[in-house]
Short mmCIF file of C-alpha atoms in Angstrom, two decimals:
data_model
loop_
_atom_site.label_atom_id
_atom_site.label_comp_id
_atom_site.label_asym_id
_atom_site.label_seq_id
_atom_site.Cartn_x
_atom_site.Cartn_y
_atom_site.Cartn_z
CA UNK R 1 -18.76 -12.58 -8.77
CA UNK R 2 -17.75 -11.63 -12.29
CA UNK R 3 -14.58 -13.35 -13.51
CA UNK R 4 -11.64 -11.02 -13.91
CA UNK R 5 -13.15 -8.33 -11.67
CA UNK R 6 -11.75 -9.17 -8.26
CA UNK R 7 -8.59 -8.92 -6.15
CA UNK R 8 -7.78 -11.45 -3.41
CA UNK R 9 -5.20 -10.96 -0.66
CA UNK R 10 -4.41 -11.82 2.94
CA UNK R 11 -4.84 -9.46 5.87
CA UNK R 12 -2.27 -10.57 8.45
CA UNK R 13 -1.43 -9.49 11.96
CA UNK R 14 1.73 -10.52 13.77
CA UNK R 15 2.19 -10.22 17.52
CA UNK R 16 5.82 -9.70 18.49
CA UNK R 17 7.75 -9.12 21.71
CA UNK R 18 10.80 -6.88 21.88
CA UNK R 19 14.16 -8.44 22.71
CA UNK R 20 15.54 -5.01 23.70
CA UNK R 21 14.27 -1.51 24.27
CA UNK R 22 13.06 0.05 21.02
CA UNK R 23 12.16 3.48 19.73
CA UNK R 24 10.21 3.47 16.48
CA UNK R 25 11.47 6.52 14.64
CA UNK R 26 8.79 7.63 12.14
CA UNK R 27 8.00 6.08 9.82
CA UNK R 28 8.14 2.84 11.81
CA UNK R 29 7.73 0.84 8.62
CA UNK R 30 11.34 1.76 7.75
CA UNK R 31 12.64 -0.48 10.54
CA UNK R 32 10.63 -3.46 9.36
CA UNK R 33 11.29 -2.86 5.68
CA UNK R 34 15.02 -2.79 6.34
CA UNK R 35 14.86 -5.89 8.51
CA UNK R 36 12.77 -7.82 5.99
CA UNK R 37 15.24 -6.88 3.29
CA UNK R 38 17.91 -8.89 5.09
CA UNK R 39 15.85 -11.99 5.95
CA UNK R 40 13.28 -12.40 3.16
CA UNK R 41 14.27 -14.40 0.05
CA UNK R 42 15.59 -12.12 -2.69
CA UNK R 43 12.81 -13.03 -5.11
CA UNK R 44 10.19 -12.03 -2.51
CA UNK R 45 11.72 -8.75 -1.36
CA UNK R 46 13.07 -7.64 -4.76
CA UNK R 47 10.97 -9.47 -7.34
CA UNK R 48 11.82 -8.97 -11.00
CA UNK R 49 9.54 -9.38 -13.97
CA UNK R 50 10.05 -11.43 -17.09
CA UNK R 51 6.45 -10.82 -18.14
CA UNK R 52 3.49 -8.70 -17.11
CA UNK R 53 2.32 -5.11 -17.61
CA UNK R 54 4.49 -3.11 -19.97
CA UNK R 55 6.74 -0.44 -18.50
CA UNK R 56 7.40 -2.31 -15.25
CA UNK R 57 11.04 -3.36 -15.00
CA UNK R 58 10.48 -4.78 -11.51
CA UNK R 59 7.44 -6.36 -10.02
CA UNK R 60 5.66 -4.50 -7.24
CA UNK R 61 6.45 -6.07 -3.89
CA UNK R 62 3.84 -8.58 -2.84
CA UNK R 63 3.27 -6.98 0.57
CA UNK R 64 2.27 -3.76 2.29
CA UNK R 65 3.32 -3.00 5.87
CA UNK R 66 0.89 -1.46 8.35
CA UNK R 67 3.02 0.00 11.15
CA UNK R 68 2.02 3.67 11.42
CA UNK R 69 0.47 3.06 14.86
CA UNK R 70 4.03 2.48 16.13
CA UNK R 71 5.42 5.82 14.94
CA UNK R 72 7.38 7.58 17.72
CA UNK R 73 6.55 4.88 20.28
CA UNK R 74 9.04 3.65 22.87
CA UNK R 75 8.85 0.05 24.04
CA UNK R 76 10.71 -1.58 26.88
CA UNK R 77 12.53 -4.86 26.48
CA UNK R 78 10.01 -7.70 26.63
CA UNK R 79 7.04 -5.52 25.67
CA UNK R 80 4.54 -6.92 23.13
CA UNK R 81 3.35 -5.07 20.01
CA UNK R 82 1.62 -5.81 16.72
CA UNK R 83 2.27 -5.09 13.07
CA UNK R 84 -0.01 -5.61 10.09
CA UNK R 85 0.77 -6.91 6.62
CA UNK R 86 -1.35 -7.16 3.50
CA UNK R 87 -0.05 -10.02 1.34
CA UNK R 88 -1.00 -10.26 -2.33
CA UNK R 89 0.90 -13.45 -3.12
CA UNK R 90 -1.43 -15.42 -0.77
CA UNK R 91 1.64 -17.26 0.59
CA UNK R 92 2.43 -16.15 4.14
CA UNK R 93 5.23 -18.65 4.82
CA UNK R 94 8.19 -16.42 3.72
CA UNK R 95 6.96 -13.66 6.00
CA UNK R 96 6.30 -15.94 8.95
CA UNK R 97 9.82 -17.34 8.62
CA UNK R 98 11.32 -13.86 8.20
CA UNK R 99 9.63 -12.46 11.30
CA UNK R 100 10.96 -15.43 13.28
CA UNK R 101 14.49 -14.29 12.36
CA UNK R 102 14.26 -10.64 13.49
CA UNK R 103 17.10 -9.55 15.76
CA UNK R 104 15.09 -7.02 17.79
CA UNK R 105 11.84 -8.92 18.40
CA UNK R 106 10.39 -12.42 18.55
CA UNK R 107 7.18 -13.33 16.73
CA UNK R 108 4.73 -14.96 19.13
CA UNK R 109 1.49 -15.16 17.15
CA UNK R 110 0.19 -14.86 13.58
CA UNK R 111 -3.37 -14.26 12.44
CA UNK R 112 -4.66 -14.01 8.89
CA UNK R 113 -7.85 -13.82 6.90
CA UNK R 114 -8.42 -13.84 3.17
CA UNK R 115 -10.27 -10.90 1.65
CA UNK R 116 -11.62 -10.61 -1.89
CA UNK R 117 -12.67 -7.27 -3.34
CA UNK R 118 -14.82 -6.98 -6.44
CA UNK R 119 -14.64 -4.08 -8.88
CA UNK R 120 -18.37 -4.04 -9.56
CA UNK R 121 -19.77 -0.59 -8.63
CA UNK R 122 -22.49 -0.33 -5.97
CA UNK R 123 -26.03 0.15 -7.16
CA UNK R 124 -26.52 3.35 -5.18
CA UNK R 125 -25.45 6.78 -6.41
CA UNK R 126 -22.48 8.50 -4.78
CA UNK R 127 -21.95 12.16 -5.57
CA UNK R 128 -19.39 13.21 -2.96
CA UNK R 129 -16.66 11.66 -0.86
CA UNK R 130 -13.48 12.46 1.03
CA UNK R 131 -10.16 10.72 0.42
CA UNK R 132 -7.74 10.74 3.35
CA UNK R 133 -4.02 10.27 2.74
CA UNK R 134 -2.83 8.83 6.04
CA UNK R 135 0.82 8.21 5.21
CA UNK R 136 3.13 10.27 2.94
CA UNK R 137 1.95 9.83 -0.65
CA UNK R 138 3.82 10.68 -3.85
CA UNK R 139 2.06 10.39 -7.19
CA UNK R 140 3.46 10.57 -10.71
CA UNK R 141 3.42 13.06 -12.25
CA UNK R 142 4.02 14.94 -8.99
CA UNK R 143 1.33 17.19 -7.54
CA UNK R 144 2.85 20.70 -7.37
CA UNK R 145 3.12 22.29 -3.90
CA UNK R 146 -0.06 24.17 -3.01
CA UNK R 147 -2.19 22.12 -5.39
CA UNK R 148 -4.50 19.14 -4.79
CA UNK R 149 -4.34 15.82 -6.69
CA UNK R 150 -6.86 15.73 -9.57
CA UNK R 151 -9.12 12.72 -9.33
CA UNK R 152 -8.08 11.29 -12.74
CA UNK R 153 -4.46 11.23 -11.55
CA UNK R 154 -5.34 9.44 -8.31
CA UNK R 155 -7.57 6.97 -10.14
CA UNK R 156 -4.88 6.25 -12.76
CA UNK R 157 -2.28 5.39 -10.12
CA UNK R 158 -4.80 3.20 -8.23
CA UNK R 159 -5.64 1.46 -11.50
CA UNK R 160 -1.95 0.81 -12.24
CA UNK R 161 -1.25 -0.43 -8.73
CA UNK R 162 -4.18 -2.83 -8.50
CA UNK R 163 -3.73 -4.08 -12.05
CA UNK R 164 -0.05 -4.88 -11.49
CA UNK R 165 -0.72 -6.74 -8.23
CA UNK R 166 -3.41 -8.90 -9.82
CA UNK R 167 -1.39 -9.52 -12.97
CA UNK R 168 1.73 -10.63 -11.09
CA UNK R 169 0.29 -12.34 -8.00
CA UNK R 170 -3.29 -13.19 -8.96
CA UNK R 171 -4.99 -15.00 -11.84
CA UNK R 172 -4.19 -12.30 -14.42
CA UNK R 173 -5.08 -8.78 -15.56
CA UNK R 174 -8.36 -7.19 -14.56
CA UNK R 175 -11.13 -7.42 -17.15
CA UNK R 176 -11.85 -3.69 -17.12
CA UNK R 177 -12.31 -1.08 -19.85
CA UNK R 178 -9.49 1.18 -18.68
CA UNK R 179 -10.08 3.79 -21.36
CA UNK R 180 -13.71 4.27 -20.33
CA UNK R 181 -12.67 4.30 -16.68
CA UNK R 182 -10.16 7.08 -17.37
CA UNK R 183 -12.63 9.13 -19.41
CA UNK R 184 -15.31 8.85 -16.74
CA UNK R 185 -12.89 9.90 -13.98
CA UNK R 186 -12.47 13.29 -15.70
CA UNK R 187 -16.05 14.11 -14.65
CA UNK R 188 -15.04 14.11 -10.98
CA UNK R 189 -13.98 17.49 -9.61
CA UNK R 190 -12.06 18.74 -6.59
CA UNK R 191 -14.22 20.57 -4.05
CA UNK R 192 -11.69 21.38 -1.36
CA UNK R 193 -8.85 19.83 0.57
CA UNK R 194 -5.94 20.32 2.90
CA UNK R 195 -2.55 18.70 2.46
CA UNK R 196 0.73 18.84 4.34
CA UNK R 197 4.11 18.01 2.87
CA UNK R 198 6.11 15.41 4.80
CA UNK R 199 9.83 14.84 4.38
CA UNK R 200 11.10 11.32 5.06
CA UNK R 201 13.80 9.02 3.78
CA UNK R 202 15.33 5.60 4.30
CA UNK R 203 18.84 4.26 3.85
CA UNK R 204 19.25 0.85 2.26
CA UNK R 205 21.24 -1.57 4.40
CA UNK R 206 22.21 -3.44 1.25
CA UNK R 207 23.50 -0.56 -0.89
CA UNK R 208 23.91 2.31 1.57
CA UNK R 209 21.87 4.52 -0.75
CA UNK R 210 19.32 6.97 0.64
CA UNK R 211 15.83 6.96 -0.88
CA UNK R 212 13.17 9.64 -0.39
CA UNK R 213 9.92 8.47 1.22
CA UNK R 214 8.21 11.84 1.58
CA UNK R 215 4.96 13.05 0.09
CA UNK R 216 1.73 14.62 1.19
CA UNK R 217 -0.78 13.71 3.87
CA UNK R 218 -4.20 15.19 4.53
CA UNK R 219 -7.54 14.98 2.75
CA UNK R 220 -9.28 15.97 -0.46
CA UNK R 221 -13.04 16.22 -1.08
CA UNK R 222 -14.28 15.21 -4.54
CA UNK R 223 -17.69 15.52 -6.20
CA UNK R 224 -19.25 13.98 -9.29
CA UNK R 225 -20.47 10.54 -10.41
CA UNK R 226 -18.29 8.56 -8.01
CA UNK R 227 -20.02 5.19 -7.57
CA UNK R 228 -17.97 3.59 -10.35
CA UNK R 229 -14.74 4.40 -8.52
CA UNK R 230 -15.66 3.37 -5.00
CA UNK R 231 -14.25 -0.19 -5.41
CA UNK R 232 -10.91 1.27 -6.56
CA UNK R 233 -10.71 3.57 -3.56
CA UNK R 234 -11.56 0.69 -1.25
CA UNK R 235 -8.82 -1.38 -2.88
CA UNK R 236 -6.40 1.51 -2.38
CA UNK R 237 -7.03 1.33 1.36
CA UNK R 238 -5.43 -2.13 1.30
CA UNK R 239 -2.89 -1.80 -1.53
CA UNK R 240 -1.63 1.72 -0.97
CA UNK R 241 -0.92 4.03 -3.89
CA UNK R 242 2.03 6.00 -5.20
CA UNK R 243 5.80 5.65 -5.18
CA UNK R 244 7.53 3.64 -2.45
CA UNK R 245 4.26 1.95 -1.51
#
């Protein structure tokens, strides 16, 4: 594997059991994000940066929650369920301890595996693919209503996201020619797509402030020389992309 061209992280799954009846109002991740904000150490839940990529006042959080399968579900007291986490700090102990302190559920089991992705393109040609946005996604600059996200915009936000995670929680910045990557992404075109706008928000238990979590879901089909970008899209499956990831 080429040095400086990989991203390592943990794929974790926690089995919990409710201590009372629960309804997971969509998005279910809001419940866990709020709970983790009260039990995780401050430097884990709200990490700040004294060094790293320019333009980032705060570090990206070192974790991604995978809870969409719980959206709108009702569970009785004592019923088991699972949540997923992707951890980029490679240290699961703060999260194991935090889940043990939840007021509405008890953590009964923890499983994890380490995964390493490489940003070396596949040898085969890829001329078309579909990107599915499974949870509300908001990119910067925003995609106007009725329009589809241009591939260079999506690729740029994936690049920023992955680069920041590796710089802060891994061995350092990716050894990638970002200018060439950006120029090449302009050769990829939109074929078709269908998006829906989703409105969502969360209220911080700490500050009482309300933060928007909405965005678009759906799919977009792209065509062009895409092999170079397949590793970035695969990484995006695990890291997420966009604001409030």
